[in-house]
Amino acid sequence: MTTTRCLIIGSGPAGYTASIYTTRAGINSILVEGLQPGGQLTQTTTIENFPGFPDGIDGNELMDRMRQQAIGLGATVKPDIVKSIDLSRRPFVALLDGGDTIEADTVIVATGASAKYLGLEDEKRYAGMGVSACATCDGFFYRKKVVAVVGGGDTACEEAHYLSHLASKVYMIVRKDYLRASAAMQQRVNDTPNIEILYNTNTVGLFGDNGVQGAHLVRFKGTGQEQFFDIDIDGFFLAIGHKPNTDFLGGQIDLDEGGYIKTDGTTTATSVPGVFAAGDVADPRYRQAIAAAGTGCRAALDAEKFLAANG
Ligand code: NDP
């Protein structure tokens, strides 16, 4: 059993910033890294919109630097996963995958969000055999091949553009008749000759003997004019948004209708006093690294204030 004044769960920009702030404030804190150390930025390419890096910075390097900064200041970073946490008693008690238990006076939840899937059986069937939710992780395997990216947001456009440099052709499968992405991203996609956008199109299934060889699609789904057709592809990439990682909380904290942790609006306080939320797990709106880092700072200051007020 380990005890801490502040347990930080998650190792993205929110978690590391919270760790830096609590450590500098002299609060004994432990950061538990979680399933994907470094978080979502470790799966992206160059980050051009994080201030302080005029030439951009690789996502893995940025996260490594945050980790080094926290550890350099004296933070405790634990490579483990919080399986469950009891928020009904004080101190709170977290059970880790490795078997350890941590007692904590305050908790900062910074567990981020994970990629969503369409829910097709074929996504499971071809997992690791042509289906991926991370173009920057797996794009390398599709050099000179044909791939499809599902989604019409910024992520989908970014992934399609990234893949267009590797693959011979990239389809974008977009369920509406427009892209939701920012104008700049749309422009980039439209200016790329080997990206073809299939509007008003949904995926029904995937086919292939030893891995994905194609997708069954339908145009104008749910209307009287449905058109079924197939495309030949080698890779199928999901880019349809993310689900906040809150399952381990077991319903003990109030969530909004999208599953994001509700905070009180002006602070990072959740429905449980002493528990704070930072980063994408509580941010359905902005979901940016710099915004996550900002809320990590706020959560640390909120935890510090709570500890001071509660002895
Ligand atoms: P978004 O929620 O913005 O977009 C999701 C896309 O997937 C939409 O086109 C949506 O379609 C589609 N979609 C959702 N569910 C399904 C489904 N079941 N079947 C088919 N299509 C589906 O998510 P993103 O991950 O793209 O972006 C999240 C946030 O991060 C946004 O705020 C975005 O701006 C930001 N971001 C910023 C970047 C940058 O600035 N460099 C890069 C990446 C993301 P529909 O439109 O019909 O709902």
Tab-separated table of C-alpha atoms and ligand atoms in Angstrom:
chain	number	residue	atom	x	y	z
A	1	MET	CA	0.000	0.000	0.000
A	2	THR	CA	1.361	3.400	-1.042
A	3	THR	CA	-0.080	6.697	0.168
A	4	THR	CA	-0.029	9.998	-1.654
A	5	ARG	CA	-1.509	13.453	-1.356
A	6	CYS	CA	-2.466	13.443	-5.026
A	7	LEU	CA	-2.913	10.547	-7.425
A	8	ILE	CA	-2.690	11.613	-11.068
A	9	ILE	CA	-4.128	9.077	-13.492
A	10	GLY	CA	-2.916	9.383	-17.094
A	11	SER	CA	0.267	10.499	-18.816
A	12	GLY	CA	-0.793	12.825	-21.611
A	13	PRO	CA	-0.189	16.592	-21.548
A	14	ALA	CA	-2.841	17.001	-18.814
A	15	GLY	CA	-1.325	14.369	-16.519
A	16	TYR	CA	2.268	15.546	-16.897
A	17	THR	CA	1.365	19.189	-16.437
A	18	ALA	CA	-0.563	18.301	-13.274
A	19	SER	CA	2.465	16.320	-12.123
A	20	ILE	CA	4.830	19.242	-12.784
A	21	TYR	CA	2.598	21.655	-10.880
A	22	THR	CA	1.932	19.420	-7.862
A	23	THR	CA	5.613	18.497	-7.591
A	24	ARG	CA	6.725	22.136	-7.729
A	25	ALA	CA	4.110	22.966	-5.079
A	26	GLY	CA	5.746	20.435	-2.759
A	27	ILE	CA	2.770	18.079	-2.880
A	28	ASN	CA	3.706	14.432	-2.770
A	29	SER	CA	2.012	13.063	-5.900
A	30	ILE	CA	2.138	9.876	-7.948
A	31	LEU	CA	1.365	9.766	-11.648
A	32	VAL	CA	0.186	6.389	-12.943
A	33	GLU	CA	0.904	6.294	-16.667
A	34	GLY	CA	-1.925	4.095	-17.918
A	35	LEU	CA	-2.393	1.884	-20.931
A	36	GLN	CA	-0.800	4.208	-23.463
A	37	PRO	CA	2.139	6.071	-21.867
A	38	GLY	CA	2.342	9.561	-23.333
A	39	GLY	CA	-1.256	9.410	-24.546
A	40	GLN	CA	-2.640	10.280	-27.955
A	41	LEU	CA	0.245	12.516	-29.016
A	42	THR	CA	2.506	9.470	-29.220
A	43	GLN	CA	0.361	8.383	-32.175
A	44	THR	CA	0.549	11.540	-34.181
A	45	THR	CA	3.175	13.075	-36.426
A	46	THR	CA	4.651	16.521	-36.052
A	47	ILE	CA	2.867	18.879	-33.672
A	48	GLU	CA	2.864	22.365	-35.119
A	49	ASN	CA	0.407	24.046	-32.782
A	50	PHE	CA	2.045	23.572	-29.392
A	51	PRO	CA	3.613	26.947	-28.536
A	52	GLY	CA	7.359	27.039	-28.024
A	53	PHE	CA	8.323	24.848	-30.968
A	54	PRO	CA	8.558	27.104	-34.027
A	55	ASP	CA	9.730	24.219	-36.231
A	56	GLY	CA	7.157	21.788	-34.842
A	57	ILE	CA	7.975	18.794	-32.665
A	58	ASP	CA	7.442	15.052	-32.970
A	59	GLY	CA	4.585	13.898	-30.697
A	60	ASN	CA	6.687	11.225	-28.980
A	61	GLU	CA	9.481	13.702	-28.338
A	62	LEU	CA	7.098	16.264	-26.867
A	63	MET	CA	5.687	13.703	-24.456
A	64	ASP	CA	9.131	12.428	-23.571
A	65	ARG	CA	10.197	15.962	-22.748
A	66	MET	CA	7.154	16.471	-20.512
A	67	ARG	CA	7.981	13.205	-18.732
A	68	GLN	CA	11.618	14.221	-18.271
A	69	GLN	CA	10.560	17.627	-16.990
A	70	ALA	CA	8.240	16.071	-14.385
A	71	ILE	CA	10.810	13.489	-13.269
A	72	GLY	CA	13.582	16.134	-13.239
A	73	LEU	CA	11.520	18.151	-10.781
A	74	GLY	CA	11.172	15.100	-8.540
A	75	ALA	CA	7.823	13.658	-9.660
A	76	THR	CA	7.009	10.005	-9.118
A	77	VAL	CA	5.897	8.360	-12.370
A	78	LYS	CA	4.625	4.797	-12.131
A	79	PRO	CA	4.275	2.590	-15.210
A	80	ASP	CA	1.028	0.840	-14.279
A	81	ILE	CA	-2.712	1.003	-14.926
A	82	VAL	CA	-5.449	1.981	-12.472
A	83	LYS	CA	-7.925	-0.893	-12.717
A	84	SER	CA	-10.496	0.530	-10.324
A	85	ILE	CA	-10.846	3.176	-7.663
A	86	ASP	CA	-13.043	3.475	-4.585
A	87	LEU	CA	-14.211	7.064	-4.265
A	88	SER	CA	-16.757	6.320	-1.542
A	89	ARG	CA	-14.158	6.374	1.250
A	90	ARG	CA	-11.372	8.744	2.269
A	91	PRO	CA	-8.589	8.541	1.487
A	92	PHE	CA	-9.608	7.238	-1.934
A	93	VAL	CA	-8.246	3.787	-2.747
A	94	ALA	CA	-6.968	2.859	-6.219
A	95	LEU	CA	-6.223	-0.694	-7.269
A	96	LEU	CA	-3.477	-1.058	-9.864
A	97	ASP	CA	-3.130	-3.746	-12.507
A	98	GLY	CA	0.265	-4.749	-11.104
A	99	GLY	CA	-1.349	-5.532	-7.728
A	100	ASP	CA	-0.362	-2.344	-5.830
A	101	THR	CA	-2.883	-0.248	-3.937
A	102	ILE	CA	-2.606	3.529	-3.641
A	103	GLU	CA	-4.372	5.602	-0.991
A	104	ALA	CA	-4.839	9.190	-2.136
A	105	ASP	CA	-6.246	12.342	-0.545
A	106	THR	CA	-7.016	13.828	-3.955
A	107	VAL	CA	-7.251	12.404	-7.473
A	108	ILE	CA	-6.716	14.032	-10.848
A	109	VAL	CA	-8.308	12.017	-13.647
A	110	ALA	CA	-6.419	12.687	-16.884
A	111	THR	CA	-7.081	9.459	-18.733
A	112	GLY	CA	-7.890	11.008	-22.117
A	113	ALA	CA	-10.019	9.390	-24.768
A	114	SER	CA	-9.667	6.376	-27.092
A	115	ALA	CA	-10.477	5.914	-30.764
A	116	LYS	CA	-14.034	4.894	-31.638
A	117	TYR	CA	-14.924	2.058	-33.996
A	118	LEU	CA	-18.009	1.648	-36.171
A	119	GLY	CA	-19.108	-1.462	-34.295
A	120	LEU	CA	-18.870	-3.834	-37.256
A	121	GLU	CA	-18.014	-7.470	-36.579
A	122	ASP	CA	-15.470	-7.242	-39.397
A	123	GLU	CA	-13.488	-4.599	-37.492
A	124	LYS	CA	-12.748	-7.234	-34.861
A	125	ARG	CA	-12.245	-9.964	-37.419
A	126	TYR	CA	-9.553	-7.963	-39.225
A	127	ALA	CA	-8.030	-6.250	-36.176
A	128	GLY	CA	-4.301	-6.032	-36.861
A	129	MET	CA	-4.959	-7.480	-40.330
A	130	GLY	CA	-5.837	-4.299	-42.149
A	131	VAL	CA	-8.002	-2.430	-39.634
A	132	SER	CA	-6.380	0.372	-37.671
A	133	ALA	CA	-7.346	3.514	-35.770
A	134	CYS	CA	-3.916	5.097	-36.094
A	135	ALA	CA	-2.520	6.047	-39.480
A	136	THR	CA	0.749	7.299	-38.064
A	137	CYS	CA	1.307	4.007	-36.224
A	138	ASP	CA	0.388	1.685	-39.076
A	139	GLY	CA	0.600	3.737	-42.267
A	140	PHE	CA	4.092	2.451	-42.928
A	141	PHE	CA	2.648	-0.995	-43.764
A	142	TYR	CA	0.609	0.437	-46.634
A	143	ARG	CA	3.288	1.925	-48.833
A	144	LYS	CA	2.132	1.926	-52.463
A	145	LYS	CA	-1.155	0.256	-51.425
A	146	VAL	CA	-4.761	1.444	-51.409
A	147	VAL	CA	-6.356	2.470	-48.133
A	148	ALA	CA	-9.580	4.023	-46.847
A	149	VAL	CA	-10.071	6.456	-43.984
A	150	VAL	CA	-13.494	6.682	-42.349
A	151	GLY	CA	-14.633	10.089	-41.087
A	152	GLY	CA	-14.859	13.673	-42.214
A	153	GLY	CA	-13.346	15.575	-39.277
A	154	ASP	CA	-9.896	17.045	-38.756
A	155	THR	CA	-8.467	13.716	-37.659
A	156	ALA	CA	-9.727	11.946	-40.782
A	157	CYS	CA	-8.341	14.664	-43.049
A	158	GLU	CA	-5.021	14.674	-41.230
A	159	GLU	CA	-4.755	10.888	-41.425
A	160	ALA	CA	-5.797	10.801	-45.083
A	161	HIS	CA	-3.211	13.441	-45.927
A	162	TYR	CA	-0.521	11.576	-44.006
A	163	LEU	CA	-1.419	8.301	-45.738
A	164	SER	CA	-1.450	9.961	-49.162
A	165	HIS	CA	2.353	10.226	-48.948
A	166	LEU	CA	2.681	6.490	-48.371
A	167	ALA	CA	-0.231	4.820	-50.139
A	168	SER	CA	-0.881	4.957	-53.861
A	169	LYS	CA	-4.508	5.954	-53.242
A	170	VAL	CA	-6.578	7.016	-50.256
A	171	TYR	CA	-10.376	6.919	-50.127
A	172	MET	CA	-12.165	8.978	-47.529
A	173	ILE	CA	-15.503	7.460	-46.544
A	174	VAL	CA	-17.703	10.320	-45.332
A	175	ARG	CA	-21.263	9.677	-44.213
A	176	LYS	CA	-22.548	13.205	-44.879
A	177	ASP	CA	-22.330	15.293	-48.040
A	178	TYR	CA	-19.700	17.564	-46.486
A	179	LEU	CA	-16.536	17.417	-44.383
A	180	ARG	CA	-16.708	18.595	-40.805
A	181	ALA	CA	-12.994	19.435	-40.760
A	182	SER	CA	-11.571	22.974	-40.589
A	183	ALA	CA	-11.286	24.883	-43.860
A	184	ALA	CA	-7.486	24.527	-43.890
A	185	MET	CA	-7.691	20.745	-43.519
A	186	GLN	CA	-10.365	20.483	-46.207
A	187	GLN	CA	-8.192	22.492	-48.543
A	188	ARG	CA	-5.229	20.226	-47.900
A	189	VAL	CA	-7.284	17.132	-48.687
A	190	ASN	CA	-8.866	18.657	-51.772
A	191	ASP	CA	-5.436	19.661	-53.063
A	192	THR	CA	-4.103	16.103	-52.795
A	193	PRO	CA	-4.635	14.284	-56.088
A	194	ASN	CA	-4.501	10.715	-54.722
A	195	ILE	CA	-7.269	11.302	-52.142
A	196	GLU	CA	-10.795	10.519	-53.338
A	197	ILE	CA	-13.702	11.488	-51.105
A	198	LEU	CA	-16.761	9.247	-51.136
A	199	TYR	CA	-19.548	11.423	-49.720
A	200	ASN	CA	-22.896	10.143	-48.394
A	201	THR	CA	-21.238	6.789	-47.899
A	202	ASN	CA	-21.260	4.278	-45.031
A	203	THR	CA	-19.317	1.070	-44.527
A	204	VAL	CA	-21.371	-2.116	-44.261
A	205	GLY	CA	-18.565	-4.662	-43.977
A	206	LEU	CA	-15.063	-5.689	-44.972
A	207	PHE	CA	-13.889	-8.642	-47.000
A	208	GLY	CA	-10.682	-10.512	-47.705
A	209	ASP	CA	-9.141	-13.941	-47.162
A	210	ASN	CA	-5.947	-13.154	-45.308
A	211	GLY	CA	-6.586	-9.622	-44.174
A	212	VAL	CA	-8.586	-6.761	-45.609
A	213	GLN	CA	-8.934	-6.799	-49.384
A	214	GLY	CA	-11.938	-4.542	-49.703
A	215	ALA	CA	-14.929	-2.832	-48.139
A	216	HIS	CA	-18.650	-3.182	-48.786
A	217	LEU	CA	-20.137	0.309	-48.909
A	218	VAL	CA	-23.553	1.862	-49.276
A	219	ARG	CA	-24.345	5.300	-50.644
A	220	PHE	CA	-27.436	7.207	-49.395
A	221	LYS	CA	-28.017	4.732	-46.557
A	222	GLY	CA	-31.547	4.668	-45.179
A	223	THR	CA	-33.083	6.373	-48.212
A	224	GLY	CA	-35.014	4.885	-51.122
A	225	GLN	CA	-31.947	5.419	-53.321
A	226	GLU	CA	-29.445	3.169	-51.533
A	227	GLN	CA	-26.557	2.090	-53.789
A	228	PHE	CA	-24.397	-0.796	-52.658
A	229	PHE	CA	-20.866	-1.061	-54.027
A	230	ASP	CA	-17.419	-2.402	-53.118
A	231	ILE	CA	-13.963	-0.852	-53.159
A	232	ASP	CA	-10.696	-2.767	-53.193
A	233	ILE	CA	-8.477	-1.666	-50.329
A	234	ASP	CA	-5.592	-3.068	-48.292
A	235	GLY	CA	-6.095	-0.961	-45.188
A	236	PHE	CA	-9.133	0.442	-43.365
A	237	PHE	CA	-8.470	3.334	-40.976
A	238	LEU	CA	-10.996	4.627	-38.451
A	239	ALA	CA	-10.975	8.346	-37.681
A	240	ILE	CA	-14.474	8.924	-36.326
A	241	GLY	CA	-13.723	10.482	-32.977
A	242	HIS	CA	-12.906	9.267	-29.510
A	243	LYS	CA	-14.533	7.847	-26.379
A	244	PRO	CA	-13.454	9.266	-23.011
A	245	ASN	CA	-11.673	6.687	-20.819
A	246	THR	CA	-13.872	6.557	-17.736
A	247	ASP	CA	-14.850	2.871	-17.421
A	248	PHE	CA	-12.514	2.326	-14.454
A	249	LEU	CA	-14.490	4.928	-12.485
A	250	GLY	CA	-17.465	2.570	-12.359
A	251	GLY	CA	-20.074	5.328	-12.532
A	252	GLN	CA	-18.913	7.047	-9.316
A	253	ILE	CA	-18.450	10.443	-11.042
A	254	ASP	CA	-21.101	12.327	-13.012
A	255	LEU	CA	-20.602	12.177	-16.778
A	256	ASP	CA	-22.329	14.127	-19.542
A	257	GLU	CA	-24.390	12.493	-22.295
A	258	GLY	CA	-21.244	11.920	-24.380
A	259	GLY	CA	-19.502	10.128	-21.508
A	260	TYR	CA	-17.175	13.046	-20.670
A	261	ILE	CA	-16.560	13.871	-17.002
A	262	LYS	CA	-18.649	16.823	-15.892
A	263	THR	CA	-16.688	19.585	-14.205
A	264	ASP	CA	-18.252	22.493	-12.374
A	265	GLY	CA	-17.579	24.930	-15.194
A	266	THR	CA	-15.200	27.337	-13.543
A	267	THR	CA	-12.849	24.789	-11.983
A	268	THR	CA	-11.799	21.201	-12.674
A	269	ALA	CA	-13.852	19.895	-9.728
A	270	THR	CA	-15.983	16.834	-10.457
A	271	SER	CA	-19.120	15.650	-8.673
A	272	VAL	CA	-16.902	14.010	-6.011
A	273	PRO	CA	-15.093	16.536	-3.766
A	274	GLY	CA	-11.334	16.002	-3.983
A	275	VAL	CA	-11.519	14.453	-7.447
A	276	PHE	CA	-10.570	16.676	-10.377
A	277	ALA	CA	-10.591	16.054	-14.116
A	278	ALA	CA	-8.221	17.380	-16.768
A	279	GLY	CA	-7.651	16.957	-20.488
A	280	ASP	CA	-9.722	15.157	-23.097
A	281	VAL	CA	-11.573	12.992	-20.559
A	282	ALA	CA	-13.487	16.124	-19.570
A	283	ASP	CA	-13.283	18.098	-22.795
A	284	PRO	CA	-15.797	17.344	-25.553
A	285	ARG	CA	-15.140	20.707	-27.141
A	286	TYR	CA	-11.484	21.625	-27.641
A	287	ARG	CA	-9.515	18.355	-27.364
A	288	GLN	CA	-6.146	19.949	-28.033
A	289	ALA	CA	-2.833	19.172	-26.369
A	290	ILE	CA	-2.333	22.733	-25.229
A	291	ALA	CA	-5.867	22.866	-23.816
A	292	ALA	CA	-5.217	19.576	-21.981
A	293	ALA	CA	-1.967	20.940	-20.533
A	294	GLY	CA	-3.880	24.029	-19.394
A	295	THR	CA	-6.501	22.000	-17.549
A	296	GLY	CA	-3.735	19.839	-16.037
A	297	CYS	CA	-2.336	23.012	-14.491
A	298	ARG	CA	-5.768	24.059	-13.258
A	299	ALA	CA	-6.476	20.616	-11.764
A	300	ALA	CA	-3.172	20.699	-9.864
A	301	LEU	CA	-3.956	24.158	-8.470
A	302	ASP	CA	-7.484	23.009	-7.565
A	303	ALA	CA	-6.086	19.921	-5.791
A	304	GLU	CA	-3.559	22.083	-3.937
A	305	LYS	CA	-6.326	24.398	-2.754
A	306	PHE	CA	-8.503	21.453	-1.712
A	307	LEU	CA	-5.654	19.935	0.306
A	308	ALA	CA	-4.941	23.241	2.004
A	309	ALA	CA	-8.610	23.650	2.920
A	310	ASN	CA	-9.040	20.069	4.101
A	311	GLY	CA	-5.843	19.630	6.115
B	1	NDP	P1	-14.887	14.813	-34.996
B	1	NDP	O1	-15.911	14.464	-33.985
B	1	NDP	O2	-14.604	16.234	-35.282
B	1	NDP	O3	-15.250	14.139	-36.397
B	1	NDP	C1	-15.677	12.815	-36.458
B	1	NDP	C2	-16.000	12.478	-37.901
B	1	NDP	O4	-16.343	11.090	-37.954
B	1	NDP	C3	-17.180	13.253	-38.456
B	1	NDP	O5	-17.002	13.478	-39.827
B	1	NDP	C4	-18.333	12.298	-38.214
B	1	NDP	O6	-19.369	12.432	-39.133
B	1	NDP	C5	-17.661	10.963	-38.461
B	1	NDP	N1	-18.339	9.871	-37.779
B	1	NDP	C6	-18.632	9.774	-36.451
B	1	NDP	N2	-19.250	8.605	-36.198
B	1	NDP	C7	-19.360	7.970	-37.376
B	1	NDP	C8	-19.907	6.721	-37.756
B	1	NDP	N3	-20.465	5.901	-36.880
B	1	NDP	N4	-19.858	6.381	-39.072
B	1	NDP	C9	-19.276	7.199	-39.975
B	1	NDP	N5	-18.738	8.401	-39.676
B	1	NDP	C10	-18.777	8.771	-38.383
B	1	NDP	O7	-13.594	14.011	-34.510
B	1	NDP	P2	-12.054	14.259	-34.853
B	1	NDP	O8	-11.367	13.136	-34.185
B	1	NDP	O9	-11.849	14.445	-36.289
B	1	NDP	O10	-11.687	15.615	-34.130
B	1	NDP	C11	-11.879	15.770	-32.714
B	1	NDP	C12	-11.473	17.176	-32.293
B	1	NDP	O11	-10.054	17.341	-32.424
B	1	NDP	C13	-12.108	18.245	-33.187
B	1	NDP	O12	-12.421	19.346	-32.376
B	1	NDP	C14	-11.008	18.580	-34.152
B	1	NDP	O13	-11.121	19.881	-34.655
B	1	NDP	C15	-9.762	18.419	-33.288
B	1	NDP	N6	-8.583	18.077	-34.106
B	1	NDP	C16	-7.737	19.082	-34.464
B	1	NDP	C17	-6.615	18.829	-35.215
B	1	NDP	C18	-5.713	19.958	-35.547
B	1	NDP	O14	-6.056	21.098	-35.274
B	1	NDP	N7	-4.562	19.711	-36.120
B	1	NDP	C19	-6.284	17.476	-35.695
B	1	NDP	C20	-7.248	16.489	-35.295
B	1	NDP	C21	-8.345	16.791	-34.533
B	1	NDP	P3	-20.486	13.588	-38.975
B	1	NDP	O15	-19.829	14.869	-39.400
B	1	NDP	O16	-21.522	13.099	-39.894
B	1	NDP	O17	-20.907	13.591	-37.546
